[in-house]
């Protein structure tokens, strides 16, 4: 089966510009996560979706970050305006609600964002 | 809030030797997961531990969950060059999974 798909893989923008990342989770996975990973650190959760509902967005900087998961499948994460400190890898992950792989998160390849 | 700490941050190992990386949580966990991230790659799930004192093995990797469900360890025997990467533990409390900073492993042949 296809894994989690993310695009673009790399993005370079100037500060104050907007940027958007797209994620297509594994088919049938109801739960979708957006993480931020800085160099030398573990992934940090930004937002978690159960179907189309954002059930945990407590770590999402809502002044500049927004996310949506229309129809409970694909998701988009947006930053507007981007700041220098936003440079990081943005990871999308998905998981299924039950079965032997319950709780296992499948990560996409990530989008490496560089803000100049 | 929940914090998960890992030590050591870096582990440089001679090929064939054993090593252990440790994970500690500030709160009791419902379960703990381990992931491996190869250089330039993304985290890949290795295992999940749920029960107090649980021990699981995957070939040369042995995972343990502490009796108090606040710590865990990963022990690798006879390290190979394919073990290179960063190993993350991730502790779950309710529905939130908190990742440690990882142990980055390099291997000298």
mmCIF file of C-alpha atoms in Angstrom:
data_model
loop_
_atom_site.group_PDB
_atom_site.id
_atom_site.type_symbol
_atom_site.label_atom_id
_atom_site.label_comp_id
_atom_site.label_asym_id
_atom_site.label_seq_id
_atom_site.Cartn_x
_atom_site.Cartn_y
_atom_site.Cartn_z
ATOM 1 C CA UNK A 1 0.000 0.000 0.000
ATOM 2 C CA UNK A 2 1.108 3.568 -0.577
ATOM 3 C CA UNK A 3 2.575 5.399 2.361
ATOM 4 C CA UNK A 4 1.877 8.894 3.608
ATOM 5 C CA UNK A 5 2.460 11.379 0.811
ATOM 6 C CA UNK A 6 3.647 14.907 1.397
ATOM 7 C CA UNK A 7 4.399 17.777 -0.930
ATOM 8 C CA UNK A 8 6.434 19.695 -1.578
ATOM 9 C CA UNK A 9 9.540 17.928 -0.273
ATOM 10 C CA UNK A 10 11.486 21.152 -0.077
ATOM 11 C CA UNK A 11 10.430 24.778 0.112
ATOM 12 C CA UNK A 12 12.516 27.929 0.320
ATOM 13 C CA UNK A 13 10.755 31.214 0.950
ATOM 14 C CA UNK A 14 11.544 34.658 2.225
ATOM 15 C CA UNK A 15 10.292 35.722 5.620
ATOM 16 C CA UNK A 16 6.821 37.202 5.759
ATOM 17 C CA UNK A 17 5.727 35.111 2.778
ATOM 18 C CA UNK A 18 2.963 32.499 3.075
ATOM 19 C CA UNK A 19 3.591 28.784 2.594
ATOM 20 C CA UNK A 20 1.416 25.696 2.499
ATOM 21 C CA UNK A 21 2.132 22.011 2.933
ATOM 22 C CA UNK A 22 -0.044 19.160 1.742
ATOM 23 C CA UNK A 23 -0.478 15.671 3.142
ATOM 24 C CA UNK A 24 -2.298 12.603 1.887
ATOM 25 C CA UNK A 25 -2.507 9.951 4.620
ATOM 26 C CA UNK A 26 -2.636 6.212 4.196
ATOM 27 C CA UNK A 27 -6.030 5.127 2.895
ATOM 28 C CA UNK A 28 -8.388 4.299 5.739
ATOM 29 C CA UNK A 29 -6.388 6.079 8.428
ATOM 30 C CA UNK A 30 -8.773 8.284 10.373
ATOM 31 C CA UNK A 31 -6.152 10.023 12.485
ATOM 32 C CA UNK A 32 -3.795 12.537 10.954
ATOM 33 C CA UNK A 33 -0.999 14.417 12.678
ATOM 34 C CA UNK A 34 1.168 17.367 11.778
ATOM 35 C CA UNK A 35 4.537 17.537 13.513
ATOM 36 C CA UNK A 36 7.387 19.999 13.443
ATOM 37 C CA UNK A 37 10.918 18.620 13.725
ATOM 38 C CA UNK A 38 13.892 20.858 14.361
ATOM 39 C CA UNK A 39 17.414 19.634 13.722
ATOM 40 C CA UNK A 40 18.571 17.329 16.484
ATOM 41 C CA UNK A 41 15.151 17.157 18.102
ATOM 42 C CA UNK A 42 12.226 14.799 18.133
ATOM 43 C CA UNK A 43 8.949 15.538 16.366
ATOM 44 C CA UNK A 44 6.697 18.007 18.176
ATOM 45 C CA UNK A 45 2.964 17.718 17.654
ATOM 46 C CA UNK A 46 1.269 20.717 16.087
ATOM 47 C CA UNK A 47 -2.212 19.337 15.507
ATOM 48 C CA UNK A 48 -4.081 16.033 15.520
ATOM 49 C CA UNK A 49 -7.197 15.268 13.492
ATOM 50 C CA UNK A 50 -9.760 12.555 14.021
ATOM 51 C CA UNK A 51 -11.459 12.448 10.633
ATOM 52 C CA UNK A 52 -12.170 16.097 9.834
ATOM 53 C CA UNK A 53 -12.170 17.299 13.440
ATOM 54 C CA UNK A 54 -9.110 18.923 15.002
ATOM 55 C CA UNK A 55 -9.100 17.240 18.421
ATOM 56 C CA UNK A 56 -5.770 18.589 19.661
ATOM 57 C CA UNK A 57 -4.423 21.887 18.358
ATOM 58 C CA UNK A 58 -3.078 23.143 21.658
ATOM 59 C CA UNK A 59 0.487 23.386 20.312
ATOM 60 C CA UNK A 60 -0.433 25.105 17.054
ATOM 61 C CA UNK A 61 0.649 28.786 16.988
ATOM 62 C CA UNK A 62 -2.691 30.043 15.836
ATOM 63 C CA UNK A 63 -1.561 33.576 15.121
ATOM 64 C CA UNK A 64 0.278 32.402 12.017
ATOM 65 C CA UNK A 65 -0.436 28.694 11.563
ATOM 66 C CA UNK A 66 -3.643 27.160 10.298
ATOM 67 C CA UNK A 67 -4.639 23.699 9.184
ATOM 68 C CA UNK A 68 -7.589 22.017 7.602
ATOM 69 C CA UNK A 69 -8.672 18.512 6.744
ATOM 70 C CA UNK A 70 -11.678 18.841 4.535
ATOM 71 C CA UNK A 71 -13.612 15.601 4.005
ATOM 72 C CA UNK A 72 -11.416 13.882 6.550
ATOM 73 C CA UNK A 73 -8.749 12.732 4.094
ATOM 74 C CA UNK A 74 -6.102 15.130 2.766
ATOM 75 C CA UNK A 75 -4.812 17.911 4.960
ATOM 76 C CA UNK A 76 -3.117 21.254 4.438
ATOM 77 C CA UNK A 77 -0.935 23.127 6.901
ATOM 78 C CA UNK A 78 -0.392 26.815 6.249
ATOM 79 C CA UNK A 79 1.940 29.412 7.688
ATOM 80 C CA UNK A 80 1.237 33.074 7.089
ATOM 81 C CA UNK A 81 3.443 35.001 7.441
ATOM 82 C CA UNK A 82 6.502 32.792 7.809
ATOM 83 C CA UNK A 83 9.274 33.770 10.210
ATOM 84 C CA UNK A 84 12.939 32.781 10.250
ATOM 85 C CA UNK A 85 12.316 30.504 13.216
ATOM 86 C CA UNK A 86 9.816 28.453 11.242
ATOM 87 C CA UNK A 87 12.656 26.792 9.323
ATOM 88 C CA UNK A 88 12.262 23.083 10.131
ATOM 89 C CA UNK A 89 10.961 19.828 8.743
ATOM 90 C CA UNK A 90 7.179 19.511 8.806
ATOM 91 C CA UNK A 91 6.098 15.898 9.137
ATOM 92 C CA UNK A 92 2.679 14.458 8.503
ATOM 93 C CA UNK A 93 1.706 11.125 10.037
ATOM 94 C CA UNK A 94 -1.387 8.963 10.094
ATOM 95 C CA UNK A 95 -2.664 6.045 12.116
ATOM 96 C CA UNK A 96 -5.574 3.638 12.044
ATOM 97 C CA UNK A 97 -8.088 3.287 14.867
ATOM 98 C CA UNK A 98 -7.663 -0.411 15.572
ATOM 99 C CA UNK A 99 -6.101 -3.700 14.644
ATOM 100 C CA UNK A 100 -2.554 -4.925 15.223
ATOM 101 C CA UNK A 101 -1.022 -1.609 14.267
ATOM 102 C CA UNK A 102 -3.229 0.417 16.598
ATOM 103 C CA UNK A 103 -1.383 3.545 17.734
ATOM 104 C CA UNK A 104 1.482 3.003 15.301
ATOM 105 C CA UNK A 105 2.075 6.232 13.435
ATOM 106 C CA UNK A 106 3.181 6.143 9.819
ATOM 107 C CA UNK A 107 5.190 9.186 8.866
ATOM 108 C CA UNK A 108 5.518 10.846 5.505
ATOM 109 C CA UNK A 109 8.888 11.989 4.120
ATOM 110 C CA UNK A 110 8.338 15.527 5.406
ATOM 111 C CA UNK A 111 8.648 18.987 3.914
ATOM 112 C CA UNK A 112 11.891 20.788 4.656
ATOM 113 C CA UNK A 113 11.124 24.487 4.982
ATOM 114 C CA UNK A 114 13.835 27.124 4.794
ATOM 115 C CA UNK A 115 12.869 30.696 5.573
ATOM 116 C CA UNK A 116 15.399 33.307 4.415
ATOM 117 C CA UNK B 1 3.266 19.115 30.791
ATOM 118 C CA UNK B 2 4.597 15.704 29.950
ATOM 119 C CA UNK B 3 8.309 15.542 29.212
ATOM 120 C CA UNK B 4 10.247 12.660 27.762
ATOM 121 C CA UNK B 5 14.015 12.665 28.061
ATOM 122 C CA UNK B 6 16.511 10.413 26.368
ATOM 123 C CA UNK B 7 20.111 9.690 27.151
ATOM 124 C CA UNK B 8 22.642 9.672 25.746
ATOM 125 C CA UNK B 9 22.092 12.201 22.985
ATOM 126 C CA UNK B 10 24.892 10.645 20.938
ATOM 127 C CA UNK B 11 26.251 7.112 20.944
ATOM 128 C CA UNK B 12 29.352 6.238 18.940
ATOM 129 C CA UNK B 13 29.752 2.489 18.853
ATOM 130 C CA UNK B 14 32.375 0.093 17.571
ATOM 131 C CA UNK B 15 30.840 -2.399 15.167
ATOM 132 C CA UNK B 16 30.059 -5.589 17.045
ATOM 133 C CA UNK B 17 29.672 -3.943 20.434
ATOM 134 C CA UNK B 18 26.505 -3.563 22.475
ATOM 135 C CA UNK B 19 24.892 -0.372 23.711
ATOM 136 C CA UNK B 20 21.806 0.859 25.535
ATOM 137 C CA UNK B 21 19.769 4.031 25.212
ATOM 138 C CA UNK B 22 17.430 5.183 27.945
ATOM 139 C CA UNK B 23 14.150 7.034 28.007
ATOM 140 C CA UNK B 24 12.556 8.682 31.053
ATOM 141 C CA UNK B 25 9.182 10.343 31.446
ATOM 142 C CA UNK B 26 8.125 12.904 34.024
ATOM 143 C CA UNK B 27 4.690 11.247 34.186
ATOM 144 C CA UNK B 28 3.327 7.716 34.151
ATOM 145 C CA UNK B 29 2.680 6.528 30.627
ATOM 146 C CA UNK B 30 -0.075 4.375 29.187
ATOM 147 C CA UNK B 31 2.381 2.999 26.659
ATOM 148 C CA UNK B 32 5.671 3.819 25.004
ATOM 149 C CA UNK B 33 6.733 3.547 21.392
ATOM 150 C CA UNK B 34 10.145 3.459 19.770
ATOM 151 C CA UNK B 35 10.921 4.849 16.340
ATOM 152 C CA UNK B 36 14.052 4.850 14.193
ATOM 153 C CA UNK B 37 14.976 7.673 11.834
ATOM 154 C CA UNK B 38 17.742 7.077 9.348
ATOM 155 C CA UNK B 39 19.820 10.087 8.243
ATOM 156 C CA UNK B 40 17.699 12.156 5.857
ATOM 157 C CA UNK B 41 14.690 9.950 6.458
ATOM 158 C CA UNK B 42 11.532 10.010 8.504
ATOM 159 C CA UNK B 43 10.671 8.214 11.762
ATOM 160 C CA UNK B 44 9.707 4.572 11.315
ATOM 161 C CA UNK B 45 7.826 2.674 13.998
ATOM 162 C CA UNK B 46 9.770 -0.107 15.703
ATOM 163 C CA UNK B 47 7.665 -1.302 18.619
ATOM 164 C CA UNK B 48 5.093 -0.445 21.269
ATOM 165 C CA UNK B 49 5.267 -1.492 24.936
ATOM 166 C CA UNK B 50 2.132 -1.407 27.038
ATOM 167 C CA UNK B 51 2.500 -3.521 30.170
ATOM 168 C CA UNK B 52 4.511 -2.706 33.258
ATOM 169 C CA UNK B 53 7.853 -4.529 33.096
ATOM 170 C CA UNK B 54 7.243 -5.656 29.518
ATOM 171 C CA UNK B 55 10.213 -6.891 27.507
ATOM 172 C CA UNK B 56 10.120 -7.380 23.749
ATOM 173 C CA UNK B 57 12.823 -8.485 21.349
ATOM 174 C CA UNK B 58 13.341 -7.852 17.682
ATOM 175 C CA UNK B 59 16.394 -9.775 16.529
ATOM 176 C CA UNK B 60 19.299 -7.864 18.084
ATOM 177 C CA UNK B 61 17.083 -5.180 19.672
ATOM 178 C CA UNK B 62 15.640 -5.602 23.169
ATOM 179 C CA UNK B 63 13.053 -3.141 24.461
ATOM 180 C CA UNK B 64 12.015 -2.815 28.101
ATOM 181 C CA UNK B 65 9.255 -0.875 29.822
ATOM 182 C CA UNK B 66 9.858 -0.013 33.454
ATOM 183 C CA UNK B 67 7.767 -1.347 36.315
ATOM 184 C CA UNK B 68 6.474 2.138 37.100
ATOM 185 C CA UNK B 69 5.760 2.782 33.407
ATOM 186 C CA UNK B 70 7.869 5.946 33.498
ATOM 187 C CA UNK B 71 11.004 4.689 31.797
ATOM 188 C CA UNK B 72 12.127 2.473 28.974
ATOM 189 C CA UNK B 73 15.312 1.238 27.386
ATOM 190 C CA UNK B 74 16.527 -0.051 24.052
ATOM 191 C CA UNK B 75 19.490 -2.409 24.037
ATOM 192 C CA UNK B 76 21.222 -3.323 20.781
ATOM 193 C CA UNK B 77 23.641 -6.223 20.701
ATOM 194 C CA UNK B 78 26.400 -6.772 18.162
ATOM 195 C CA UNK B 79 25.910 -3.373 16.543
ATOM 196 C CA UNK B 80 25.989 -3.302 12.755
ATOM 197 C CA UNK B 81 26.389 -0.419 10.312
ATOM 198 C CA UNK B 82 22.697 -0.799 9.477
ATOM 199 C CA UNK B 83 21.889 0.343 13.029
ATOM 200 C CA UNK B 84 23.025 3.875 12.200
ATOM 201 C CA UNK B 85 20.328 6.476 12.805
ATOM 202 C CA UNK B 86 18.428 8.267 15.546
ATOM 203 C CA UNK B 87 16.277 6.264 17.919
ATOM 204 C CA UNK B 88 13.311 8.085 19.445
ATOM 205 C CA UNK B 89 11.144 6.983 22.283
ATOM 206 C CA UNK B 90 7.637 8.415 22.407
ATOM 207 C CA UNK B 91 5.551 8.245 25.534
ATOM 208 C CA UNK B 92 1.791 8.198 25.362
ATOM 209 C CA UNK B 93 -0.440 9.812 27.950
ATOM 210 C CA UNK B 94 -4.138 9.886 27.012
ATOM 211 C CA UNK B 95 -4.037 10.457 23.260
ATOM 212 C CA UNK B 96 -0.924 12.580 23.253
ATOM 213 C CA UNK B 97 2.381 11.111 22.102
ATOM 214 C CA UNK B 98 5.462 13.021 23.269
ATOM 215 C CA UNK B 99 8.770 12.307 21.577
ATOM 216 C CA UNK B 100 12.144 12.458 23.220
ATOM 217 C CA UNK B 101 15.037 14.237 21.536
ATOM 218 C CA UNK B 102 16.491 10.949 20.378
ATOM 219 C CA UNK B 103 19.784 9.097 20.598
ATOM 220 C CA UNK B 104 21.864 9.444 17.453
ATOM 221 C CA UNK B 105 23.936 6.346 16.804
ATOM 222 C CA UNK B 106 27.041 6.214 14.663
ATOM 223 C CA UNK B 107 29.053 3.058 14.054
ATOM 224 C CA UNK B 108 32.739 2.719 13.353
ATOM 225 C CA UNK B 109 33.745 -0.331 11.390
#
